[in-house]
Amino acid sequence: MERVTLNANNESQKKEPLVLGIDTGGTYTDGVLLEYNTHKILATHKSLTTKRDFAIGIENVIAEIDIEDPSAIQMVSVSTTLATNAIAEGKGKRVALFLIGYDPDLIDSFQLSDRFATPNFHYISGGHDLHGHEKEELDLSGLLSKVDEIKRRVDAIAISSYFSPRNPEHEIRAQKAVSSVCELPIVLGHQLSTKLGSVERATTAALNASLLAVLQEFIIAVRRAMEHRGIEAPLMVVRGDGTLMNDEFAARTPVETIHSGPAASAIGGRFLSQKQNALVIDVGGTTTDFALIQDGKVTISEKGATAAGYQTAVKAADLLSIGLGGDSYITTDRKNEIVIGPERVVPLAYLSHQYPNVKQRLQALTKRSWPAPSPAELEYWFLQREIEDESGFSNREMDLIHLLESGPKPVKKLLEKMDVLDQSQLNIQDLWREEILGKSGFTPTDILHIEGLHTPWDMEASQASLTVFCNYLSMEKEAFLKFIWDEIAKKIASAVVHFLTEKKIPGDEVENENLGKWFLTNSLFPHHPHLETSIQLRDSIVGIGAPAQVMIQQAADILNTELILPDHYAVANATGAVAGSVMVTEEVLIYPHLSGDKVDVIGYYVQSREERSEYEALESALENAKQQGEEKARSAALRSGADNPQVVVDVHQEGMDTYRITAKAVGKPRLEV
Amino acid sequence: MELIRVDTKHAYKILREKITSLELKPGQALDIGRLANQLEIAQTSVKEALRLLAHDHLVEAPPRGLYVAELHLDDLKKISGIRLRLETYSAQEAAQHRTPDDLVILTSLCEKKAEDTRELFELDHKFHQAIAQAAHNNYLANTLEHFYGLSKRLWYLALPYLDFLPTAVESHIKLVEAIEEKEGEAAGEIMHTHISDFYQKIKRIITERDLMGSAG
């Protein structure tokens, strides 16, 4: 008998497109697999971030996320702190920056030269004025001889010309000439920023140049990991404002990925909570990040993104990040006061879970009563990975590595064995930076174990550590825990006010300084016996990140608002990586063509990134500029991976006869190869 | 190349250099899996890069497998014949259409000193590219670029026996002078002699030393 199966139902059911979002944070790399249209989360994955090579953590997520048929994935999107980190740690490539028409005396007198993000900068005569007129002839042969001098010592070249957004001619001519004599990649200022700030534009160009190779390597590694899992799909990268661009664009404008991690978190918070207005607080392992959602969008900073103190002209979400997270180090300082963060360590619960004899030692410490062991004795060092080659290390470093080969050791013991009094005598910064050495200590995560709120690892180790603290400080356990939670709530509530007012919040010790400070302090941390003041946050707080529930509730209470914890709030950041839209903004400028004596307007220039044309009448200039902007934005959005982008054109008058036309093309990411 | 994947571009660049510098030998079989592992690049991209190189006539794709394109003595004649005419034309056009910027670039290239043979190659390549740029005809520039790539392998083959490069650099200086003076005919002649001298010497070395084996 033949069996006939009726599965018309199955056949008519079209396969839902699947997308994979990945977020690399300071501590964890999170992955989330999601049905794109229904927003249904199918699988999540967490792996430890490897700072020395972010691609490793991402490869782990791609290799291990739970999916039967990886080829069904139609888009992979990544938010990454790669760029921010590379800048902060000086891992970018070597860049020579050419400043055309910049005034060296001006730069010197305002001490602006250390803002350029590269010590290797050179002045070349040339440049234009505010009206796009040539200020001085471009010294092309001077430029080329300088290039010849430095080309063997750099990996990329950045060029920024004075008033290039008004007239990029000198940048373009310089690029042609430089690319005729060497193979180095070249970045032009006007292609990254249409704003007039000449220093920020130069900084942006230099940073972008230093990151080109970094991001290219990263993309190649992610692509390779995708292939190993059989995923053939577009690869997107999140920008600092939370929108997406495909890997092609990202490889050319890596500077735009600054702050992409926190921006993705904010977008993920909105996506999961469905809130149009909210304050999103993302508690990670290392930091807590704040961002504001207004009318369904992440608010953008007017000033441009800052990375490692360098002010750029790149658009990024308005963010605040503080050094407080689930793995913040809790210890005592020299005055025996309890401090929380900003250093991030491995929780003792986790270390003991990996190395059970750590727990036995911690428990032994609780029995030593006189003198009571100090919290400093809870700090353990351990080897994070084996080293391949001993040659790059000093004898001291090798001694330390050998001591740790048998397992984690309390730092106190290590210092004794190494015969030094203080850690600073060891000179082992490289071992930390290269993530060879790891540090473990007491953290909020340990407290979550003690309170039974989150207990994946060894709770008894956390408990023993708590006893050590309490014995040393002669405190009751409940009082100690309450103190820690109060401190965390204060830090978060203060940060919220700081973020929204851009004013630093004083600590509670300055109550008498003036009425304003007193009022605010009393509102956040009530201390007056008779006067009650309070402060209220209008928006709800959307909490995301694994420790969010416990760490934010009290802060929300102080701010008299509700805390919303959407489903899957622990991986909202990775969700944000796929929830963003693809967006491209093109700007076209209109400014007058003035007569020689600069009195009469004889026409209007229409200046886009690539070209400049001239019109007699303002109306036709405006008409043409709008059309150009719209076309350029749409085609760039398509190339950048948008599906059916919609364009909105805005005209903004900037001054006399001067207009900025902004065309924004936005679309959902295209989900096919 | 704008629509080509980042990793494909990267693979293309590396593989093209390996083939034109004879690190990958003419006729050598190309194993995609092994190349991908070596370069740490996704296989799809390596495959795509090889397809682009096949389009450049640097890789051959018979029904089975992929190979670095063979190199025959015949090729020398064919390639040099085309380059001789196109480079001459390029020099003539450059003399007509060069801008002040082009002259600055050409002069700067003439003044450069190479530190080793590879740099000298680079420099010569840049010089010919700059002339094509000065001609302001992008079709010409693209075509010349294609033939330069093919020609480079012959050059590398003869490299260990070459000793005439300084004179070639001298003719570069004369050529720039002619272009500056807008003397198209003179520029064409200098280029013609420059290129034909070069190929004659290469041919002599390759045939005398039988560098392509009896099969060539």
PDB file of C-alpha atoms in Angstrom, chain A residues 230-477:
ATOM      1  CA  GLY A 230      27.886  27.095   5.596  1.00  0.00           C
ATOM      2  CA  ILE A 231      26.320  30.550   5.913  1.00  0.00           C
ATOM      3  CA  GLU A 232      26.149  32.445   2.665  1.00  0.00           C
ATOM      4  CA  ALA A 233      24.480  35.758   3.401  1.00  0.00           C
ATOM      5  CA  PRO A 234      25.061  39.487   3.413  1.00  0.00           C
ATOM      6  CA  LEU A 235      27.300  40.664   6.243  1.00  0.00           C
ATOM      7  CA  MET A 236      26.320  43.932   7.893  1.00  0.00           C
ATOM      8  CA  VAL A 237      28.144  46.077  10.411  1.00  0.00           C
ATOM      9  CA  VAL A 238      26.428  48.431  12.851  1.00  0.00           C
ATOM     10  CA  ARG A 239      27.330  52.116  12.756  1.00  0.00           C
ATOM     11  CA  GLY A 240      27.760  54.335  15.792  1.00  0.00           C
ATOM     12  CA  ASP A 241      24.242  55.684  15.286  1.00  0.00           C
ATOM     13  CA  GLY A 242      22.726  52.195  15.270  1.00  0.00           C
ATOM     14  CA  THR A 243      22.049  51.984  11.520  1.00  0.00           C
ATOM     15  CA  LEU A 244      23.547  49.249   9.362  1.00  0.00           C
ATOM     16  CA  MET A 245      25.957  49.212   6.447  1.00  0.00           C
ATOM     17  CA  ASN A 246      27.212  46.248   4.480  1.00  0.00           C
ATOM     18  CA  ASP A 247      30.780  45.009   4.875  1.00  0.00           C
ATOM     19  CA  GLU A 248      31.866  46.828   1.701  1.00  0.00           C
ATOM     20  CA  PHE A 249      30.949  50.202   3.171  1.00  0.00           C
ATOM     21  CA  ALA A 250      32.330  49.278   6.562  1.00  0.00           C
ATOM     22  CA  ALA A 251      35.700  48.417   5.049  1.00  0.00           C
ATOM     23  CA  ARG A 252      35.869  51.899   3.549  1.00  0.00           C
ATOM     24  CA  THR A 253      34.473  53.885   6.476  1.00  0.00           C
ATOM     25  CA  PRO A 254      35.575  51.959   9.568  1.00  0.00           C
ATOM     26  CA  VAL A 255      35.547  55.168  11.616  1.00  0.00           C
ATOM     27  CA  GLU A 256      31.743  55.079  11.453  1.00  0.00           C
ATOM     28  CA  THR A 257      31.676  51.939  13.604  1.00  0.00           C
ATOM     29  CA  ILE A 258      32.862  53.855  16.689  1.00  0.00           C
ATOM     30  CA  HIS A 259      30.314  53.216  19.471  1.00  0.00           C
ATOM     31  CA  SER A 260      28.419  50.675  17.392  1.00  0.00           C
ATOM     32  CA  GLY A 261      28.119  48.332  20.388  1.00  0.00           C
ATOM     33  CA  PRO A 262      26.196  50.658  22.723  1.00  0.00           C
ATOM     34  CA  ALA A 263      24.123  51.955  19.797  1.00  0.00           C
ATOM     35  CA  ALA A 264      23.048  48.415  18.941  1.00  0.00           C
ATOM     36  CA  SER A 265      22.091  47.844  22.568  1.00  0.00           C
ATOM     37  CA  ALA A 266      19.807  50.859  22.507  1.00  0.00           C
ATOM     38  CA  ILE A 267      18.186  49.717  19.262  1.00  0.00           C
ATOM     39  CA  GLY A 268      17.784  46.219  20.702  1.00  0.00           C
ATOM     40  CA  GLY A 269      16.124  47.662  23.806  1.00  0.00           C
ATOM     41  CA  ARG A 270      13.619  49.523  21.683  1.00  0.00           C
ATOM     42  CA  PHE A 271      13.003  46.554  19.427  1.00  0.00           C
ATOM     43  CA  LEU A 272      12.309  44.129  22.289  1.00  0.00           C
ATOM     44  CA  SER A 273      10.335  46.528  24.490  1.00  0.00           C
ATOM     45  CA  GLN A 274       8.382  48.099  21.611  1.00  0.00           C
ATOM     46  CA  LYS A 275       8.714  51.392  23.499  1.00  0.00           C
ATOM     47  CA  GLN A 276       8.892  54.553  21.422  1.00  0.00           C
ATOM     48  CA  ASN A 277      10.298  56.631  24.271  1.00  0.00           C
ATOM     49  CA  ALA A 278      12.558  55.234  26.949  1.00  0.00           C
ATOM     50  CA  LEU A 279      15.908  55.404  28.606  1.00  0.00           C
ATOM     51  CA  VAL A 280      17.821  52.260  27.738  1.00  0.00           C
ATOM     52  CA  ILE A 281      20.349  51.047  30.294  1.00  0.00           C
ATOM     53  CA  ASP A 282      22.595  48.194  29.244  1.00  0.00           C
ATOM     54  CA  VAL A 283      24.461  46.481  32.056  1.00  0.00           C
ATOM     55  CA  GLY A 284      27.344  44.468  30.706  1.00  0.00           C
ATOM     56  CA  GLY A 285      30.228  42.751  32.414  1.00  0.00           C
ATOM     57  CA  THR A 286      32.575  45.735  32.214  1.00  0.00           C
ATOM     58  CA  THR A 287      30.417  48.826  31.686  1.00  0.00           C
ATOM     59  CA  THR A 288      26.907  50.163  31.975  1.00  0.00           C
ATOM     60  CA  ASP A 289      25.783  52.197  28.962  1.00  0.00           C
ATOM     61  CA  PHE A 290      22.997  54.754  28.732  1.00  0.00           C
ATOM     62  CA  ALA A 291      21.113  55.859  25.609  1.00  0.00           C
ATOM     63  CA  LEU A 292      17.847  57.642  24.997  1.00  0.00           C
ATOM     64  CA  ILE A 293      15.092  56.527  22.656  1.00  0.00           C
ATOM     65  CA  GLN A 294      12.843  59.297  21.370  1.00  0.00           C
ATOM     66  CA  ASP A 295      10.031  58.671  18.904  1.00  0.00           C
ATOM     67  CA  GLY A 296      11.429  55.222  18.258  1.00  0.00           C
ATOM     68  CA  LYS A 297      14.913  56.452  17.382  1.00  0.00           C
ATOM     69  CA  VAL A 298      18.176  56.570  19.262  1.00  0.00           C
ATOM     70  CA  THR A 299      19.137  60.186  19.934  1.00  0.00           C
ATOM     71  CA  ILE A 300      22.223  61.280  18.056  1.00  0.00           C
ATOM     72  CA  SER A 301      24.995  63.378  19.517  1.00  0.00           C
ATOM     73  CA  GLU A 302      25.389  66.768  17.854  1.00  0.00           C
ATOM     74  CA  LYS A 303      29.080  66.895  18.581  1.00  0.00           C
ATOM     75  CA  GLY A 304      30.158  63.730  16.807  1.00  0.00           C
ATOM     76  CA  ALA A 305      31.659  60.605  18.277  1.00  0.00           C
ATOM     77  CA  THR A 306      34.650  60.762  20.577  1.00  0.00           C
ATOM     78  CA  ALA A 307      37.059  57.842  20.818  1.00  0.00           C
ATOM     79  CA  ALA A 308      39.974  57.706  23.238  1.00  0.00           C
ATOM     80  CA  GLY A 309      39.701  61.474  23.660  1.00  0.00           C
ATOM     81  CA  TYR A 310      39.782  62.211  19.923  1.00  0.00           C
ATOM     82  CA  GLN A 311      36.892  64.326  18.720  1.00  0.00           C
ATOM     83  CA  THR A 312      35.660  63.140  15.334  1.00  0.00           C
ATOM     84  CA  ALA A 313      33.035  64.450  12.936  1.00  0.00           C
ATOM     85  CA  VAL A 314      31.296  61.066  12.756  1.00  0.00           C
ATOM     86  CA  LYS A 315      27.647  60.759  13.672  1.00  0.00           C
ATOM     87  CA  ALA A 316      27.042  58.559  16.681  1.00  0.00           C
ATOM     88  CA  ALA A 317      24.396  57.869  19.260  1.00  0.00           C
ATOM     89  CA  ASP A 318      24.381  60.118  22.283  1.00  0.00           C
ATOM     90  CA  LEU A 319      25.779  57.778  24.910  1.00  0.00           C
ATOM     91  CA  LEU A 320      27.207  57.642  28.356  1.00  0.00           C
ATOM     92  CA  SER A 321      29.254  54.734  29.530  1.00  0.00           C
ATOM     93  CA  ILE A 322      30.393  54.160  33.118  1.00  0.00           C
ATOM     94  CA  GLY A 323      32.827  51.594  34.451  1.00  0.00           C
ATOM     95  CA  LEU A 324      30.295  49.523  36.363  1.00  0.00           C
ATOM     96  CA  GLY A 325      29.077  46.057  35.429  1.00  0.00           C
ATOM     97  CA  GLY A 326      28.384  42.569  36.682  1.00  0.00           C
ATOM     98  CA  ASP A 327      32.085  41.796  36.799  1.00  0.00           C
ATOM     99  CA  SER A 328      33.243  45.056  38.372  1.00  0.00           C
ATOM    100  CA  TYR A 329      35.911  44.497  40.989  1.00  0.00           C
ATOM    101  CA  ILE A 330      34.708  45.030  44.566  1.00  0.00           C
ATOM    102  CA  THR A 331      37.535  45.599  47.012  1.00  0.00           C
ATOM    103  CA  THR A 332      38.774  48.025  49.642  1.00  0.00           C
ATOM    104  CA  ASP A 333      41.110  50.935  49.059  1.00  0.00           C
ATOM    105  CA  ARG A 334      43.982  52.167  51.222  1.00  0.00           C
ATOM    106  CA  LYS A 335      41.565  53.951  53.539  1.00  0.00           C
ATOM    107  CA  ASN A 336      39.642  50.666  53.931  1.00  0.00           C
ATOM    108  CA  GLU A 337      36.669  52.055  52.073  1.00  0.00           C
ATOM    109  CA  ILE A 338      34.731  49.773  49.769  1.00  0.00           C
ATOM    110  CA  VAL A 339      35.190  50.538  46.052  1.00  0.00           C
ATOM    111  CA  ILE A 340      33.240  49.064  43.138  1.00  0.00           C
ATOM    112  CA  GLY A 341      34.849  49.106  39.676  1.00  0.00           C
ATOM    113  CA  PRO A 342      35.836  50.456  37.255  1.00  0.00           C
ATOM    114  CA  GLU A 343      38.246  47.532  36.844  1.00  0.00           C
ATOM    115  CA  ARG A 344      36.678  44.352  35.505  1.00  0.00           C
ATOM    116  CA  VAL A 345      37.763  40.975  36.893  1.00  0.00           C
ATOM    117  CA  VAL A 346      36.671  37.360  36.620  1.00  0.00           C
ATOM    118  CA  PRO A 347      34.142  36.592  39.388  1.00  0.00           C
ATOM    119  CA  LEU A 348      35.481  34.271  42.108  1.00  0.00           C
ATOM    120  CA  ALA A 349      32.422  32.045  41.615  1.00  0.00           C
ATOM    121  CA  TYR A 350      33.581  31.422  38.059  1.00  0.00           C
ATOM    122  CA  LEU A 351      37.256  30.905  38.924  1.00  0.00           C
ATOM    123  CA  SER A 352      36.362  28.367  41.649  1.00  0.00           C
ATOM    124  CA  HIS A 353      34.029  26.634  39.250  1.00  0.00           C
ATOM    125  CA  GLN A 354      37.000  26.147  36.910  1.00  0.00           C
ATOM    126  CA  TYR A 355      39.565  25.454  39.674  1.00  0.00           C
ATOM    127  CA  PRO A 356      37.910  23.830  42.725  1.00  0.00           C
ATOM    128  CA  ASN A 357      40.937  24.248  44.969  1.00  0.00           C
ATOM    129  CA  VAL A 358      40.444  28.024  44.853  1.00  0.00           C
ATOM    130  CA  LYS A 359      37.251  27.492  46.845  1.00  0.00           C
ATOM    131  CA  GLN A 360      39.081  25.424  49.465  1.00  0.00           C
ATOM    132  CA  ARG A 361      41.595  28.203  49.931  1.00  0.00           C
ATOM    133  CA  LEU A 362      38.860  30.827  50.187  1.00  0.00           C
ATOM    134  CA  GLN A 363      37.093  28.754  52.800  1.00  0.00           C
ATOM    135  CA  ALA A 364      40.328  28.346  54.731  1.00  0.00           C
ATOM    136  CA  LEU A 365      40.654  32.148  54.790  1.00  0.00           C
ATOM    137  CA  THR A 366      37.309  32.483  56.579  1.00  0.00           C
ATOM    138  CA  LYS A 367      38.694  30.412  59.477  1.00  0.00           C
ATOM    139  CA  ARG A 368      41.720  32.593  60.027  1.00  0.00           C
ATOM    140  CA  SER A 369      40.509  35.070  62.582  1.00  0.00           C
ATOM    141  CA  TRP A 370      43.523  37.005  63.853  1.00  0.00           C
ATOM    142  CA  PRO A 371      44.582  39.049  62.038  1.00  0.00           C
ATOM    143  CA  ALA A 372      41.483  38.919  59.855  1.00  0.00           C
ATOM    144  CA  PRO A 373      42.548  38.490  56.229  1.00  0.00           C
ATOM    145  CA  SER A 374      41.957  41.603  54.146  1.00  0.00           C
ATOM    146  CA  PRO A 375      39.883  41.681  50.933  1.00  0.00           C
ATOM    147  CA  ALA A 376      43.193  42.075  49.083  1.00  0.00           C
ATOM    148  CA  GLU A 377      43.791  38.410  49.807  1.00  0.00           C
ATOM    149  CA  LEU A 378      40.789  37.529  47.667  1.00  0.00           C
ATOM    150  CA  GLU A 379      42.563  38.645  44.503  1.00  0.00           C
ATOM    151  CA  TYR A 380      43.757  35.750  42.361  1.00  0.00           C
ATOM    152  CA  TRP A 381      45.856  35.754  39.231  1.00  0.00           C
ATOM    153  CA  PHE A 382      45.747  33.000  36.657  1.00  0.00           C
ATOM    154  CA  LEU A 383      46.921  32.134  33.159  1.00  0.00           C
ATOM    155  CA  GLN A 384      44.320  32.854  30.493  1.00  0.00           C
ATOM    156  CA  ARG A 385      46.155  31.045  27.742  1.00  0.00           C
ATOM    157  CA  GLU A 386      49.410  29.339  27.017  1.00  0.00           C
ATOM    158  CA  ILE A 387      52.147  31.285  25.345  1.00  0.00           C
ATOM    159  CA  GLU A 388      53.548  30.009  22.091  1.00  0.00           C
ATOM    160  CA  ASP A 389      56.955  31.552  22.182  1.00  0.00           C
ATOM    161  CA  GLU A 390      58.972  32.495  25.277  1.00  0.00           C
ATOM    162  CA  SER A 391      61.368  34.798  23.458  1.00  0.00           C
ATOM    163  CA  GLY A 392      59.283  37.972  23.715  1.00  0.00           C
ATOM    164  CA  PHE A 393      59.120  37.907  27.522  1.00  0.00           C
ATOM    165  CA  SER A 394      61.394  39.132  30.303  1.00  0.00           C
ATOM    166  CA  ASN A 395      62.759  36.747  32.940  1.00  0.00           C
ATOM    167  CA  ARG A 396      60.382  38.259  35.474  1.00  0.00           C
ATOM    168  CA  GLU A 397      57.421  37.631  33.216  1.00  0.00           C
ATOM    169  CA  MET A 398      58.512  34.053  32.575  1.00  0.00           C
ATOM    170  CA  ASP A 399      58.993  33.415  36.327  1.00  0.00           C
ATOM    171  CA  LEU A 400      55.471  34.585  36.930  1.00  0.00           C
ATOM    172  CA  ILE A 401      54.072  32.484  34.094  1.00  0.00           C
ATOM    173  CA  HIS A 402      55.840  29.384  35.461  1.00  0.00           C
ATOM    174  CA  LEU A 403      54.450  30.037  38.949  1.00  0.00           C
ATOM    175  CA  LEU A 404      50.927  30.106  37.521  1.00  0.00           C
ATOM    176  CA  GLU A 405      51.238  27.000  35.388  1.00  0.00           C
ATOM    177  CA  SER A 406      49.919  24.818  38.199  1.00  0.00           C
ATOM    178  CA  GLY A 407      46.756  26.945  38.570  1.00  0.00           C
ATOM    179  CA  PRO A 408      45.522  30.295  39.937  1.00  0.00           C
ATOM    180  CA  LYS A 409      47.392  31.785  42.900  1.00  0.00           C
ATOM    181  CA  PRO A 410      46.479  34.530  45.368  1.00  0.00           C
ATOM    182  CA  VAL A 411      48.338  37.662  44.404  1.00  0.00           C
ATOM    183  CA  LYS A 412      49.717  38.007  47.934  1.00  0.00           C
ATOM    184  CA  LYS A 413      51.526  34.672  47.631  1.00  0.00           C
ATOM    185  CA  LEU A 414      52.821  35.552  44.170  1.00  0.00           C
ATOM    186  CA  LEU A 415      54.336  38.809  45.327  1.00  0.00           C
ATOM    187  CA  GLU A 416      56.082  37.000  48.188  1.00  0.00           C
ATOM    188  CA  LYS A 417      57.506  34.398  45.827  1.00  0.00           C
ATOM    189  CA  MET A 418      58.612  37.050  43.348  1.00  0.00           C
ATOM    190  CA  ASP A 419      60.164  38.939  46.264  1.00  0.00           C
ATOM    191  CA  VAL A 420      58.469  42.283  45.674  1.00  0.00           C
ATOM    192  CA  LEU A 421      56.261  44.407  47.890  1.00  0.00           C
ATOM    193  CA  ASP A 422      53.958  45.870  45.279  1.00  0.00           C
ATOM    194  CA  GLN A 423      52.498  44.802  41.923  1.00  0.00           C
ATOM    195  CA  SER A 424      53.898  47.876  40.225  1.00  0.00           C
ATOM    196  CA  GLN A 425      57.438  46.520  40.768  1.00  0.00           C
ATOM    197  CA  LEU A 426      56.724  43.574  38.459  1.00  0.00           C
ATOM    198  CA  ASN A 427      56.490  45.485  35.157  1.00  0.00           C
ATOM    199  CA  ILE A 428      54.120  43.027  33.558  1.00  0.00           C
ATOM    200  CA  GLN A 429      51.748  45.337  31.636  1.00  0.00           C
ATOM    201  CA  ASP A 430      52.256  43.317  28.462  1.00  0.00           C
ATOM    202  CA  LEU A 431      50.957  40.166  30.134  1.00  0.00           C
ATOM    203  CA  TRP A 432      47.689  41.915  30.989  1.00  0.00           C
ATOM    204  CA  ARG A 433      47.340  43.606  27.640  1.00  0.00           C
ATOM    205  CA  GLU A 434      47.899  40.447  25.686  1.00  0.00           C
ATOM    206  CA  GLU A 435      45.408  38.634  27.891  1.00  0.00           C
ATOM    207  CA  ILE A 436      47.947  36.088  29.052  1.00  0.00           C
ATOM    208  CA  LEU A 437      47.371  36.925  32.696  1.00  0.00           C
ATOM    209  CA  GLY A 438      43.883  37.142  34.173  1.00  0.00           C
ATOM    210  CA  LYS A 439      42.659  38.613  37.449  1.00  0.00           C
ATOM    211  CA  SER A 440      39.864  37.313  39.617  1.00  0.00           C
ATOM    212  CA  GLY A 441      38.110  38.925  42.570  1.00  0.00           C
ATOM    213  CA  PHE A 442      34.828  39.607  44.306  1.00  0.00           C
ATOM    214  CA  THR A 443      32.119  41.071  42.010  1.00  0.00           C
ATOM    215  CA  PRO A 444      28.387  41.848  41.818  1.00  0.00           C
ATOM    216  CA  THR A 445      28.088  38.517  39.994  1.00  0.00           C
ATOM    217  CA  ASP A 446      29.307  36.808  43.190  1.00  0.00           C
ATOM    218  CA  ILE A 447      26.617  38.626  45.143  1.00  0.00           C
ATOM    219  CA  LEU A 448      24.001  37.369  42.683  1.00  0.00           C
ATOM    220  CA  HIS A 449      25.235  33.856  43.493  1.00  0.00           C
ATOM    221  CA  ILE A 450      24.985  34.474  47.244  1.00  0.00           C
ATOM    222  CA  GLU A 451      21.457  35.806  46.930  1.00  0.00           C
ATOM    223  CA  GLY A 452      20.470  32.922  44.680  1.00  0.00           C
ATOM    224  CA  LEU A 453      19.442  35.226  41.808  1.00  0.00           C
ATOM    225  CA  HIS A 454      21.848  33.933  39.191  1.00  0.00           C
ATOM    226  CA  THR A 455      23.828  30.832  40.072  1.00  0.00           C
ATOM    227  CA  PRO A 456      25.575  29.191  37.119  1.00  0.00           C
ATOM    228  CA  TRP A 457      28.867  28.799  39.028  1.00  0.00           C
ATOM    229  CA  ASP A 458      30.275  28.126  42.504  1.00  0.00           C
ATOM    230  CA  MET A 459      28.079  29.826  45.077  1.00  0.00           C
ATOM    231  CA  GLU A 460      30.121  28.572  48.069  1.00  0.00           C
ATOM    232  CA  ALA A 461      33.231  30.384  46.835  1.00  0.00           C
ATOM    233  CA  SER A 462      31.248  33.620  46.673  1.00  0.00           C
ATOM    234  CA  GLN A 463      29.914  33.027  50.166  1.00  0.00           C
ATOM    235  CA  ALA A 464      33.372  32.405  51.605  1.00  0.00           C
ATOM    236  CA  SER A 465      34.601  35.654  50.008  1.00  0.00           C
ATOM    237  CA  LEU A 466      31.701  37.565  51.527  1.00  0.00           C
ATOM    238  CA  THR A 467      32.620  36.193  54.978  1.00  0.00           C
ATOM    239  CA  VAL A 468      36.185  37.437  54.516  1.00  0.00           C
ATOM    240  CA  PHE A 469      34.895  40.934  53.697  1.00  0.00           C
ATOM    241  CA  CYS A 470      32.520  40.983  56.656  1.00  0.00           C
ATOM    242  CA  ASN A 471      35.081  39.692  59.141  1.00  0.00           C
ATOM    243  CA  TYR A 472      37.578  42.275  58.017  1.00  0.00           C
ATOM    244  CA  LEU A 473      35.161  45.199  58.092  1.00  0.00           C
ATOM    245  CA  SER A 474      33.269  43.897  61.150  1.00  0.00           C
ATOM    246  CA  MET A 475      29.988  44.213  59.294  1.00  0.00           C
ATOM    247  CA  GLU A 476      26.869  42.062  59.232  1.00  0.00           C
ATOM    248  CA  LYS A 477      26.388  40.279  55.926  1.00  0.00           C
TER     249      LYS A 477
END
